[in-house]
């Protein structure tokens, strides 16, 4: 009787020859490989289903584009805008299983935009309609004299991305990415303050100056998409800090080797106790207990600065972010140095060599080298326009996390010191009527102006639309 469950010689002879790959694939498939193929198919169908319901949910949302004008004599620092972003963080919602896998819920986002059309500059916020009151309340809380008006979407002036081709106009577009991991901060507005006078050397001045120089037919659009994130990135930041200072991780979990390791350690101690005096073993144990929990005190000043900067970044609320910009102009007026290099230089202000900064993502810029130049260039133009038009967080390259201080550095309203006349502002401050005015006896409330949900008096002026200029692509 053969007591072997299988004959090794027979099994070896049954293996397919390496000279026939198809036969080898069939053999692997029939001998259990079909399980992995089936798993891959189910995984693909599951991912396709999630993408379908998420796109369906996103298409069901309605959005509104709000133009924000503040008084010319604004003295508020970017700290006020930082408070606005803290207010907007209130839309953070993870969603339950029904929301995620049946309704297709995804975290809603806002779009912060600065647009220059032939030198006319406007600050804009695109928000879901259901969060309009939240946005207006956040802005009015910091800028009581601001004016917020619903406007038409300026991106409608360009053709649909899949149809883009214009014989008279040229276009440049790209996305920004970070030089380092997003746990390291960029240079923020507190670092732009003079050390003695405490005067803010506003980095927004150079960006607005470039945008104010757009001539006839030229447009420059900057878009910052933001969506609140949870605590995961903060936990990654704490792990990075522990790594930088050499601190041992306190993470606890199920240790399957605990009992075997403890038994081995006990046997080892029992064996070595016969050769090593008890006093020496006690000294070794005390020495081990005196080990420092970290190497923070041994770090160089530059390394300490990095650790403190990472700690300060993760100490504030974070938003997943994506930054795009587009420059378009007639072919005879297209100036790449003004619409591309100048903006790249303006964003270089936020770079800190020890920490982080912005660079152009070469895989998204509308520039192609070497082969199939025209076809590939048209594809990139379509993708950047599509992502910009729909303010998409998913399209393009992966985003990164910035905290509210970093966002307030990149997008805030100009102070009174910035002399850019083409920025749309409120001409005069609103004032309340003097106290003690006589009132008619008919009704105390008969002459009161109506107020919208935001609590601000309804303006009697005509709705603001796009500026009366010869828009490009019109």
Tab-separated table of C-alpha atoms in Angstrom:
chain	number	residue	atom	x	y	z
A	1	UNK	CA	0.000	0.000	0.000
A	2	UNK	CA	1.246	3.452	-0.906
A	3	UNK	CA	0.908	5.647	2.210
A	4	UNK	CA	1.815	8.860	0.328
A	5	UNK	CA	-1.065	11.224	-0.390
A	6	UNK	CA	0.488	12.108	-3.742
A	7	UNK	CA	3.324	10.931	-5.874
A	8	UNK	CA	5.937	13.743	-6.309
A	9	UNK	CA	7.164	12.260	-9.556
A	10	UNK	CA	3.671	12.129	-11.007
A	11	UNK	CA	2.973	15.709	-9.902
A	12	UNK	CA	6.225	16.936	-11.415
A	13	UNK	CA	5.511	15.213	-14.702
A	14	UNK	CA	2.040	16.787	-14.807
A	15	UNK	CA	3.443	20.339	-14.706
A	16	UNK	CA	3.222	22.145	-18.034
A	17	UNK	CA	6.333	22.942	-20.002
A	18	UNK	CA	7.813	26.417	-19.623
A	19	UNK	CA	8.059	26.620	-23.394
A	20	UNK	CA	4.253	26.920	-23.598
A	21	UNK	CA	3.081	29.970	-21.499
A	22	UNK	CA	-0.564	29.462	-22.489
A	23	UNK	CA	-0.539	25.916	-21.154
A	24	UNK	CA	1.015	27.161	-17.904
A	25	UNK	CA	-1.691	29.818	-17.512
A	26	UNK	CA	-4.458	27.274	-18.097
A	27	UNK	CA	-2.879	24.929	-15.566
A	28	UNK	CA	-2.675	27.658	-12.897
A	29	UNK	CA	-6.258	28.761	-13.611
A	30	UNK	CA	-7.677	25.236	-13.291
A	31	UNK	CA	-5.694	24.475	-10.141
A	32	UNK	CA	-7.159	27.378	-8.155
A	33	UNK	CA	-6.066	30.479	-9.982
A	34	UNK	CA	-9.655	31.177	-10.996
A	35	UNK	CA	-10.294	32.328	-7.408
A	36	UNK	CA	-7.913	35.262	-7.844
A	37	UNK	CA	-9.378	36.110	-11.249
A	38	UNK	CA	-12.873	36.118	-9.785
A	39	UNK	CA	-11.718	38.311	-6.888
A	40	UNK	CA	-10.225	40.844	-9.299
A	41	UNK	CA	-13.456	40.927	-11.332
A	42	UNK	CA	-15.587	41.530	-8.224
A	43	UNK	CA	-13.187	44.237	-7.029
A	44	UNK	CA	-13.412	46.000	-10.402
A	45	UNK	CA	-17.212	45.863	-10.399
A	46	UNK	CA	-17.300	47.210	-6.826
A	47	UNK	CA	-15.041	50.138	-7.686
A	48	UNK	CA	-17.102	50.897	-10.802
A	49	UNK	CA	-20.289	50.861	-8.717
A	50	UNK	CA	-18.837	53.270	-6.145
A	51	UNK	CA	-17.662	55.606	-8.886
A	52	UNK	CA	-21.116	55.542	-10.494
A	53	UNK	CA	-23.058	56.390	-7.322
A	54	UNK	CA	-20.546	59.097	-6.364
A	55	UNK	CA	-20.838	60.764	-9.767
A	56	UNK	CA	-24.611	60.531	-9.460
A	57	UNK	CA	-24.491	62.204	-6.047
A	58	UNK	CA	-22.150	64.956	-7.265
A	59	UNK	CA	-24.384	65.684	-10.256
A	60	UNK	CA	-27.393	66.074	-7.933
A	61	UNK	CA	-25.780	68.988	-6.070
A	62	UNK	CA	-26.595	72.547	-7.085
A	63	UNK	CA	-24.004	75.290	-6.790
A	64	UNK	CA	-23.926	79.054	-6.648
A	65	UNK	CA	-21.062	81.442	-7.409
A	66	UNK	CA	-20.725	84.359	-4.982
A	67	UNK	CA	-18.724	87.527	-5.637
A	68	UNK	CA	-17.329	89.110	-2.475
A	69	UNK	CA	-16.516	92.824	-2.340
A	70	UNK	CA	-15.017	94.409	0.763
A	71	UNK	CA	-14.405	98.098	1.596
A	72	UNK	CA	-11.347	99.771	0.130
A	73	UNK	CA	-10.118	100.765	3.568
A	74	UNK	CA	-9.943	97.171	4.784
A	75	UNK	CA	-7.584	96.783	7.722
A	76	UNK	CA	-8.326	93.150	8.524
A	77	UNK	CA	-5.337	90.816	8.394
A	78	UNK	CA	-5.433	87.295	6.882
A	79	UNK	CA	-6.317	86.128	10.391
A	80	UNK	CA	-9.910	87.148	9.649
A	81	UNK	CA	-10.004	84.854	6.611
A	82	UNK	CA	-8.528	82.103	8.760
A	83	UNK	CA	-11.601	82.413	10.988
A	84	UNK	CA	-13.803	82.163	7.874
A	85	UNK	CA	-12.209	78.831	6.992
A	86	UNK	CA	-12.699	77.609	10.543
A	87	UNK	CA	-16.384	78.407	10.081
A	88	UNK	CA	-16.527	76.537	6.763
A	89	UNK	CA	-15.005	73.453	8.377
A	90	UNK	CA	-18.447	72.897	9.896
A	91	UNK	CA	-19.588	71.014	6.771
A	92	UNK	CA	-17.306	68.093	7.702
A	93	UNK	CA	-19.340	64.897	7.608
A	94	UNK	CA	-18.106	61.344	7.179
A	95	UNK	CA	-21.502	59.797	6.395
A	96	UNK	CA	-22.868	56.413	7.426
A	97	UNK	CA	-22.851	53.194	5.405
A	98	UNK	CA	-26.129	54.047	3.691
A	99	UNK	CA	-24.846	57.472	2.697
A	100	UNK	CA	-21.561	56.109	1.335
A	101	UNK	CA	-22.584	52.905	-0.440
A	102	UNK	CA	-26.183	53.572	-1.487
A	103	UNK	CA	-26.480	57.336	-1.937
A	104	UNK	CA	-22.842	57.788	-2.978
A	105	UNK	CA	-22.150	60.576	-0.502
A	106	UNK	CA	-18.824	62.378	-0.861
A	107	UNK	CA	-17.508	65.264	1.197
A	108	UNK	CA	-18.730	68.539	-0.403
A	109	UNK	CA	-16.131	71.152	-1.245
A	110	UNK	CA	-15.776	74.884	-1.797
A	111	UNK	CA	-13.918	76.657	-4.579
A	112	UNK	CA	-11.947	79.801	-3.694
A	113	UNK	CA	-11.195	81.775	-6.826
A	114	UNK	CA	-9.436	84.955	-7.902
A	115	UNK	CA	-10.300	85.925	-11.455
A	116	UNK	CA	-8.864	88.603	-13.705
A	117	UNK	CA	-10.658	89.266	-16.985
A	118	UNK	CA	-8.853	91.975	-18.942
A	119	UNK	CA	-7.545	93.363	-15.656
A	120	UNK	CA	-10.895	93.310	-13.814
A	121	UNK	CA	-10.201	91.348	-10.597
A	122	UNK	CA	-12.867	89.634	-8.533
A	123	UNK	CA	-12.777	87.397	-5.446
A	124	UNK	CA	-15.244	84.524	-5.720
A	125	UNK	CA	-16.472	81.558	-3.688
A	126	UNK	CA	-18.366	78.704	-5.318
A	127	UNK	CA	-20.448	76.761	-2.823
A	128	UNK	CA	-23.281	74.233	-2.808
A	129	UNK	CA	-26.574	76.086	-2.552
A	130	UNK	CA	-27.382	74.469	0.806
A	131	UNK	CA	-24.235	76.034	2.311
A	132	UNK	CA	-24.787	79.533	0.960
A	133	UNK	CA	-26.042	80.879	4.293
A	134	UNK	CA	-23.023	79.366	6.027
A	135	UNK	CA	-20.621	81.129	3.640
A	136	UNK	CA	-22.378	84.467	3.926
A	137	UNK	CA	-22.531	84.267	7.710
A	138	UNK	CA	-18.828	83.393	7.898
A	139	UNK	CA	-17.857	86.354	5.689
A	140	UNK	CA	-20.171	88.884	7.337
A	141	UNK	CA	-18.922	87.856	10.782
A	142	UNK	CA	-15.428	89.051	9.863
A	143	UNK	CA	-16.303	91.721	7.280
A	144	UNK	CA	-19.625	93.317	8.297
A	145	UNK	CA	-19.412	95.885	5.484
A	146	UNK	CA	-18.795	93.362	2.715
A	147	UNK	CA	-21.167	92.886	-0.199
A	148	UNK	CA	-21.925	89.358	-1.396
A	149	UNK	CA	-23.672	88.972	-4.732
A	150	UNK	CA	-24.595	85.969	-6.812
A	151	UNK	CA	-22.985	86.177	-10.269
A	152	UNK	CA	-22.956	84.194	-13.466
A	153	UNK	CA	-20.294	81.546	-13.878
A	154	UNK	CA	-17.494	83.052	-15.933
A	155	UNK	CA	-16.252	79.654	-17.158
A	156	UNK	CA	-19.240	79.528	-19.495
A	157	UNK	CA	-17.399	81.979	-21.741
A	158	UNK	CA	-15.131	79.179	-22.966
A	159	UNK	CA	-16.232	76.214	-25.070
A	160	UNK	CA	-16.899	72.861	-23.483
A	161	UNK	CA	-13.641	71.041	-22.774
A	162	UNK	CA	-14.369	68.241	-25.226
A	163	UNK	CA	-14.960	70.814	-27.962
A	164	UNK	CA	-12.064	73.140	-27.209
A	165	UNK	CA	-10.250	74.404	-30.227
A	166	UNK	CA	-9.945	78.094	-31.023
A	167	UNK	CA	-7.921	79.329	-33.985
A	168	UNK	CA	-7.389	82.802	-32.474
A	169	UNK	CA	-6.723	82.019	-28.800
A	170	UNK	CA	-3.998	80.201	-26.921
A	171	UNK	CA	-4.221	78.759	-23.418
A	172	UNK	CA	-1.909	77.686	-20.614
A	173	UNK	CA	-3.035	75.730	-17.574
A	174	UNK	CA	-1.562	73.583	-14.837
A	175	UNK	CA	-1.918	72.350	-11.272
A	176	UNK	CA	0.424	73.004	-8.373
A	177	UNK	CA	1.887	70.336	-6.127
A	178	UNK	CA	4.005	70.444	-2.973
A	179	UNK	CA	7.750	69.896	-2.980
A	180	UNK	CA	7.565	67.750	0.151
A	181	UNK	CA	4.906	65.711	1.917
A	182	UNK	CA	1.908	67.799	2.985
A	183	UNK	CA	2.789	67.308	6.661
A	184	UNK	CA	5.416	70.030	6.228
A	185	UNK	CA	3.962	73.578	6.095
A	186	UNK	CA	4.572	76.266	3.503
A	187	UNK	CA	5.625	79.792	4.407
A	188	UNK	CA	2.579	81.482	5.944
A	189	UNK	CA	1.552	85.090	6.533
A	190	UNK	CA	3.037	85.472	10.073
A	191	UNK	CA	6.458	85.010	8.453
A	192	UNK	CA	5.755	87.934	6.090
A	193	UNK	CA	5.468	90.392	8.974
A	194	UNK	CA	8.313	92.813	9.633
A	195	UNK	CA	10.187	91.833	12.800
A	196	UNK	CA	10.195	95.403	14.199
A	197	UNK	CA	7.178	97.240	12.814
A	198	UNK	CA	4.970	94.099	12.673
A	199	UNK	CA	3.741	95.365	9.306
A	200	UNK	CA	2.521	92.654	6.944
A	201	UNK	CA	4.380	92.533	3.632
A	202	UNK	CA	1.370	90.988	1.964
A	203	UNK	CA	2.283	88.288	-0.599
A	204	UNK	CA	-1.108	88.835	-2.217
A	205	UNK	CA	0.185	92.154	-3.580
A	206	UNK	CA	2.390	90.525	-6.217
A	207	UNK	CA	-0.378	88.153	-7.340
A	208	UNK	CA	-2.907	90.968	-7.705
A	209	UNK	CA	-0.361	93.169	-9.485
A	210	UNK	CA	0.205	90.449	-12.085
A	211	UNK	CA	-3.523	89.945	-12.542
A	212	UNK	CA	-4.134	93.677	-12.926
A	213	UNK	CA	-1.802	93.740	-15.957
A	214	UNK	CA	-4.061	91.581	-18.104
A	215	UNK	CA	-4.784	93.428	-21.336
A	216	UNK	CA	-7.599	93.215	-23.897
A	217	UNK	CA	-8.627	89.630	-24.463
A	218	UNK	CA	-6.404	88.266	-21.664
A	219	UNK	CA	-7.712	86.271	-18.706
A	220	UNK	CA	-6.022	84.768	-15.667
A	221	UNK	CA	-7.948	82.473	-13.331
A	222	UNK	CA	-6.738	80.972	-10.037
A	223	UNK	CA	-8.779	78.227	-8.387
A	224	UNK	CA	-8.312	76.644	-4.945
A	225	UNK	CA	-10.600	73.671	-4.194
A	226	UNK	CA	-10.943	72.845	-0.488
A	227	UNK	CA	-12.754	70.089	1.423
A	228	UNK	CA	-12.386	69.439	5.182
A	229	UNK	CA	-10.478	66.332	6.241
A	230	UNK	CA	-10.566	64.264	9.412
A	231	UNK	CA	-7.938	63.376	11.980
A	232	UNK	CA	-6.023	60.865	9.852
A	233	UNK	CA	-3.517	63.396	8.542
A	234	UNK	CA	-2.957	64.720	12.077
A	235	UNK	CA	-2.091	61.205	13.268
A	236	UNK	CA	0.399	60.940	10.412
A	237	UNK	CA	1.891	64.244	11.543
A	238	UNK	CA	2.321	62.979	15.104
A	239	UNK	CA	4.025	59.850	13.762
A	240	UNK	CA	6.367	62.043	11.692
A	241	UNK	CA	7.241	64.156	14.750
A	242	UNK	CA	8.018	61.018	16.770
A	243	UNK	CA	10.243	59.826	13.947
A	244	UNK	CA	12.081	63.149	13.704
A	245	UNK	CA	12.790	63.319	17.439
A	246	UNK	CA	13.593	59.615	17.715
A	247	UNK	CA	10.758	58.863	20.094
A	248	UNK	CA	9.636	55.272	20.354
A	249	UNK	CA	6.097	54.635	19.221
A	250	UNK	CA	3.488	54.102	21.916
A	251	UNK	CA	1.206	52.287	19.497
A	252	UNK	CA	-0.268	49.177	21.039
A	253	UNK	CA	-1.889	46.295	19.259
A	254	UNK	CA	-2.321	42.542	19.306
A	255	UNK	CA	1.125	41.014	19.752
A	256	UNK	CA	1.000	37.358	18.710
A	257	UNK	CA	4.604	36.805	19.756
A	258	UNK	CA	4.145	38.140	23.287
A	259	UNK	CA	3.975	34.803	25.138
A	260	UNK	CA	6.747	33.057	23.138
A	261	UNK	CA	8.963	36.108	23.599
A	262	UNK	CA	8.294	36.310	27.353
A	263	UNK	CA	9.013	32.597	27.811
A	264	UNK	CA	12.260	32.952	25.894
A	265	UNK	CA	13.241	36.030	27.901
A	266	UNK	CA	12.554	34.191	31.182
A	267	UNK	CA	14.674	31.226	30.147
A	268	UNK	CA	17.457	33.549	29.046
A	269	UNK	CA	17.442	35.458	32.336
A	270	UNK	CA	17.448	32.216	34.320
A	271	UNK	CA	20.400	30.928	32.347
A	272	UNK	CA	22.474	34.152	32.499
A	273	UNK	CA	21.746	34.633	36.206
A	274	UNK	CA	24.250	31.859	37.004
A	275	UNK	CA	27.051	33.773	35.226
A	276	UNK	CA	26.183	37.467	35.758
A	277	UNK	CA	26.033	38.844	39.311
A	278	UNK	CA	22.640	40.066	40.452
A	279	UNK	CA	23.966	43.576	41.123
A	280	UNK	CA	25.179	43.970	37.528
A	281	UNK	CA	21.820	42.837	36.171
A	282	UNK	CA	20.130	45.462	38.340
A	283	UNK	CA	22.465	48.159	37.037
A	284	UNK	CA	21.747	47.158	33.429
A	285	UNK	CA	18.017	47.375	34.094
A	286	UNK	CA	18.341	50.809	35.719
A	287	UNK	CA	20.457	52.009	32.794
A	288	UNK	CA	17.748	50.891	30.409
A	289	UNK	CA	15.114	52.735	32.425
A	290	UNK	CA	17.190	55.939	32.320
A	291	UNK	CA	17.143	56.017	28.514
A	292	UNK	CA	15.640	59.260	27.188
A	293	UNK	CA	12.210	58.912	25.543
A	294	UNK	CA	13.410	61.049	22.590
A	295	UNK	CA	16.411	62.823	21.104
A	296	UNK	CA	14.762	66.258	21.030
A	297	UNK	CA	17.475	67.855	23.174
A	298	UNK	CA	20.164	66.640	20.763
A	299	UNK	CA	18.575	68.064	17.577
A	300	UNK	CA	20.151	70.963	15.723
A	301	UNK	CA	18.311	74.322	15.653
A	302	UNK	CA	17.241	73.655	12.062
A	303	UNK	CA	15.824	70.233	12.971
A	304	UNK	CA	13.992	71.693	15.966
A	305	UNK	CA	12.474	74.328	13.686
A	306	UNK	CA	11.156	71.606	11.387
A	307	UNK	CA	9.625	69.665	14.298
A	308	UNK	CA	7.950	72.796	15.677
A	309	UNK	CA	6.639	73.761	12.226
A	310	UNK	CA	5.075	70.340	11.659
A	311	UNK	CA	3.525	70.479	15.128
A	312	UNK	CA	2.047	73.916	14.467
A	313	UNK	CA	0.571	72.784	11.142
A	314	UNK	CA	-1.222	69.735	12.502
A	315	UNK	CA	-2.460	71.827	15.426
A	316	UNK	CA	-4.936	73.628	13.150
A	317	UNK	CA	-7.874	72.435	11.071
A	318	UNK	CA	-6.976	70.904	7.728
A	319	UNK	CA	-8.534	70.934	4.263
A	320	UNK	CA	-7.751	68.719	1.317
A	321	UNK	CA	-6.685	71.152	-1.387
A	322	UNK	CA	-6.136	71.331	-5.121
A	323	UNK	CA	-4.785	74.443	-6.880
A	324	UNK	CA	-5.173	75.195	-10.584
A	325	UNK	CA	-4.662	78.254	-12.739
A	326	UNK	CA	-5.422	79.066	-16.363
A	327	UNK	CA	-4.122	81.867	-18.556
A	328	UNK	CA	-5.693	82.572	-21.965
A	329	UNK	CA	-5.106	85.276	-24.532
A	330	UNK	CA	-5.275	85.897	-28.282
A	331	UNK	CA	-2.382	84.274	-30.099
A	332	UNK	CA	-0.920	87.653	-31.048
A	333	UNK	CA	-1.092	88.839	-27.392
A	334	UNK	CA	-0.224	85.598	-25.615
A	335	UNK	CA	2.636	86.406	-23.243
A	336	UNK	CA	3.929	83.310	-21.498
A	337	UNK	CA	6.243	85.278	-19.221
A	338	UNK	CA	3.318	87.329	-17.904
A	339	UNK	CA	0.743	84.591	-17.589
A	340	UNK	CA	2.878	81.649	-16.477
A	341	UNK	CA	6.343	82.517	-15.226
A	342	UNK	CA	5.038	85.485	-13.248
A	343	UNK	CA	2.435	83.389	-11.416
A	344	UNK	CA	4.956	80.632	-10.743
A	345	UNK	CA	7.270	83.257	-9.268
A	346	UNK	CA	4.475	84.696	-7.142
A	347	UNK	CA	3.747	81.265	-5.666
A	348	UNK	CA	7.462	80.801	-4.996
A	349	UNK	CA	7.042	83.359	-2.182
A	350	UNK	CA	5.416	80.648	-0.096
A	351	UNK	CA	8.425	78.337	-0.348
A	352	UNK	CA	10.568	77.564	2.670
A	353	UNK	CA	13.697	75.602	1.791
A	354	UNK	CA	13.642	73.730	5.105
A	355	UNK	CA	9.955	72.854	4.908
A	356	UNK	CA	7.731	73.033	1.853
A	357	UNK	CA	6.671	75.008	-1.188
A	358	UNK	CA	4.757	74.912	-4.472
A	359	UNK	CA	6.003	73.668	-7.826
A	360	UNK	CA	4.241	73.124	-11.132
A	361	UNK	CA	3.007	69.600	-11.669
A	362	UNK	CA	4.673	68.776	-14.984
A	363	UNK	CA	2.154	66.026	-15.711
A	364	UNK	CA	-0.719	68.541	-15.825
A	365	UNK	CA	0.811	71.582	-17.527
A	366	UNK	CA	-0.253	72.277	-21.112
A	367	UNK	CA	3.190	71.697	-22.562
A	368	UNK	CA	4.257	68.605	-24.485
A	369	UNK	CA	7.703	67.588	-25.641
A	370	UNK	CA	8.836	65.086	-28.250
A	371	UNK	CA	6.172	62.826	-29.840
A	372	UNK	CA	2.457	63.294	-30.763
A	373	UNK	CA	2.688	66.878	-29.551
A	374	UNK	CA	-0.562	68.248	-30.984
A	375	UNK	CA	-2.776	65.334	-29.917
A	376	UNK	CA	-1.359	65.085	-26.401
A	377	UNK	CA	-1.463	68.859	-25.934
A	378	UNK	CA	-5.136	68.986	-26.882
A	379	UNK	CA	-5.840	66.181	-24.401
A	380	UNK	CA	-4.176	68.080	-21.560
A	381	UNK	CA	-6.046	71.266	-22.404
A	382	UNK	CA	-9.315	69.371	-22.300
A	383	UNK	CA	-8.484	67.794	-18.946
A	384	UNK	CA	-7.412	71.033	-17.246
A	385	UNK	CA	-10.470	72.884	-18.573
A	386	UNK	CA	-12.775	70.061	-17.537
A	387	UNK	CA	-11.364	69.960	-14.025
A	388	UNK	CA	-11.539	73.743	-13.704
A	389	UNK	CA	-15.065	74.036	-15.081
A	390	UNK	CA	-16.529	71.490	-12.676
A	391	UNK	CA	-14.237	72.445	-9.755
A	392	UNK	CA	-13.334	68.786	-9.490
A	393	UNK	CA	-11.250	67.418	-6.657
A	394	UNK	CA	-10.983	63.998	-8.307
A	395	UNK	CA	-9.813	65.026	-11.766
A	396	UNK	CA	-6.146	65.682	-12.250
A	397	UNK	CA	-3.397	64.710	-9.852
A	398	UNK	CA	-3.987	63.880	-6.161
A	399	UNK	CA	-4.475	66.857	-3.865
A	400	UNK	CA	-2.750	67.657	-0.596
A	401	UNK	CA	-3.676	68.922	2.868
A	402	UNK	CA	-3.271	72.566	3.915
A	403	UNK	CA	-4.395	73.994	7.226
A	404	UNK	CA	-6.474	77.148	7.644
A	405	UNK	CA	-3.424	79.362	8.183
A	406	UNK	CA	-1.877	78.228	4.907
A	407	UNK	CA	-5.164	78.719	3.039
A	408	UNK	CA	-5.584	82.204	4.507
A	409	UNK	CA	-2.086	83.023	3.233
A	410	UNK	CA	-2.973	81.955	-0.313
A	411	UNK	CA	-6.469	83.484	-0.492
A	412	UNK	CA	-7.358	86.607	1.464
A	413	UNK	CA	-8.694	90.065	0.742
A	414	UNK	CA	-6.194	92.878	0.125
A	415	UNK	CA	-5.531	95.357	2.886
A	416	UNK	CA	-5.659	99.113	2.522
A	417	UNK	CA	-1.909	99.236	1.804
A	418	UNK	CA	-2.267	97.296	-1.463
A	419	UNK	CA	-2.897	99.778	-4.257
A	420	UNK	CA	-4.507	97.740	-7.009
A	421	UNK	CA	-7.384	99.838	-8.393
A	422	UNK	CA	-8.793	97.050	-10.574
A	423	UNK	CA	-9.811	94.914	-7.575
A	424	UNK	CA	-13.564	95.069	-7.136
A	425	UNK	CA	-14.334	96.667	-3.743
A	426	UNK	CA	-17.131	98.482	-1.933
A	427	UNK	CA	-16.831	102.229	-2.469
A	428	UNK	CA	-18.191	103.327	0.893
A	429	UNK	CA	-18.757	101.853	4.319
A	430	UNK	CA	-22.303	101.192	5.462
A	431	UNK	CA	-23.437	103.137	8.491
A	432	UNK	CA	-26.418	102.903	10.810
A	433	UNK	CA	-28.907	105.805	11.084
A	434	UNK	CA	-28.570	108.174	14.061
A	435	UNK	CA	-30.468	107.345	17.200
A	436	UNK	CA	-33.695	109.087	18.163
A	437	UNK	CA	-35.239	109.574	14.722
A	438	UNK	CA	-39.048	110.106	14.774
A	439	UNK	CA	-41.079	107.159	13.545
A	440	UNK	CA	-44.555	107.006	12.044
A	441	UNK	CA	-47.320	105.707	14.267
A	442	UNK	CA	-48.739	103.315	11.686
A	443	UNK	CA	-46.517	100.398	12.507
A	444	UNK	CA	-43.113	100.011	13.982
A	445	UNK	CA	-42.193	97.346	11.409
A	446	UNK	CA	-43.990	98.736	8.356
A	447	UNK	CA	-40.928	100.572	7.017
A	448	UNK	CA	-38.256	98.030	7.948
A	449	UNK	CA	-36.283	96.588	5.026
A	450	UNK	CA	-36.667	92.925	4.356
A	451	UNK	CA	-33.742	90.689	5.325
A	452	UNK	CA	-32.629	87.464	3.770
A	453	UNK	CA	-31.598	84.410	5.751
A	454	UNK	CA	-28.070	85.786	6.140
A	455	UNK	CA	-29.321	88.681	8.259
A	456	UNK	CA	-28.070	91.390	5.877
A	457	UNK	CA	-30.411	93.994	4.341
A	458	UNK	CA	-31.443	93.136	0.834
A	459	UNK	CA	-29.707	95.356	-1.694
A	460	UNK	CA	-31.883	97.309	-4.114
A	461	UNK	CA	-29.113	97.491	-6.713
A	462	UNK	CA	-29.257	95.515	-9.907
A	463	UNK	CA	-27.761	91.994	-9.710
A	464	UNK	CA	-24.117	91.906	-10.566
A	465	UNK	CA	-23.124	89.970	-13.630
A	466	UNK	CA	-19.927	89.496	-15.548
A	467	UNK	CA	-18.001	92.718	-16.298
A	468	UNK	CA	-18.997	94.602	-19.477
A	469	UNK	CA	-15.846	93.874	-21.434
A	470	UNK	CA	-15.029	91.960	-24.564
A	471	UNK	CA	-14.640	88.573	-22.967
A	472	UNK	CA	-12.330	86.006	-24.519
A	473	UNK	CA	-13.865	83.095	-26.429
A	474	UNK	CA	-17.079	85.053	-26.734
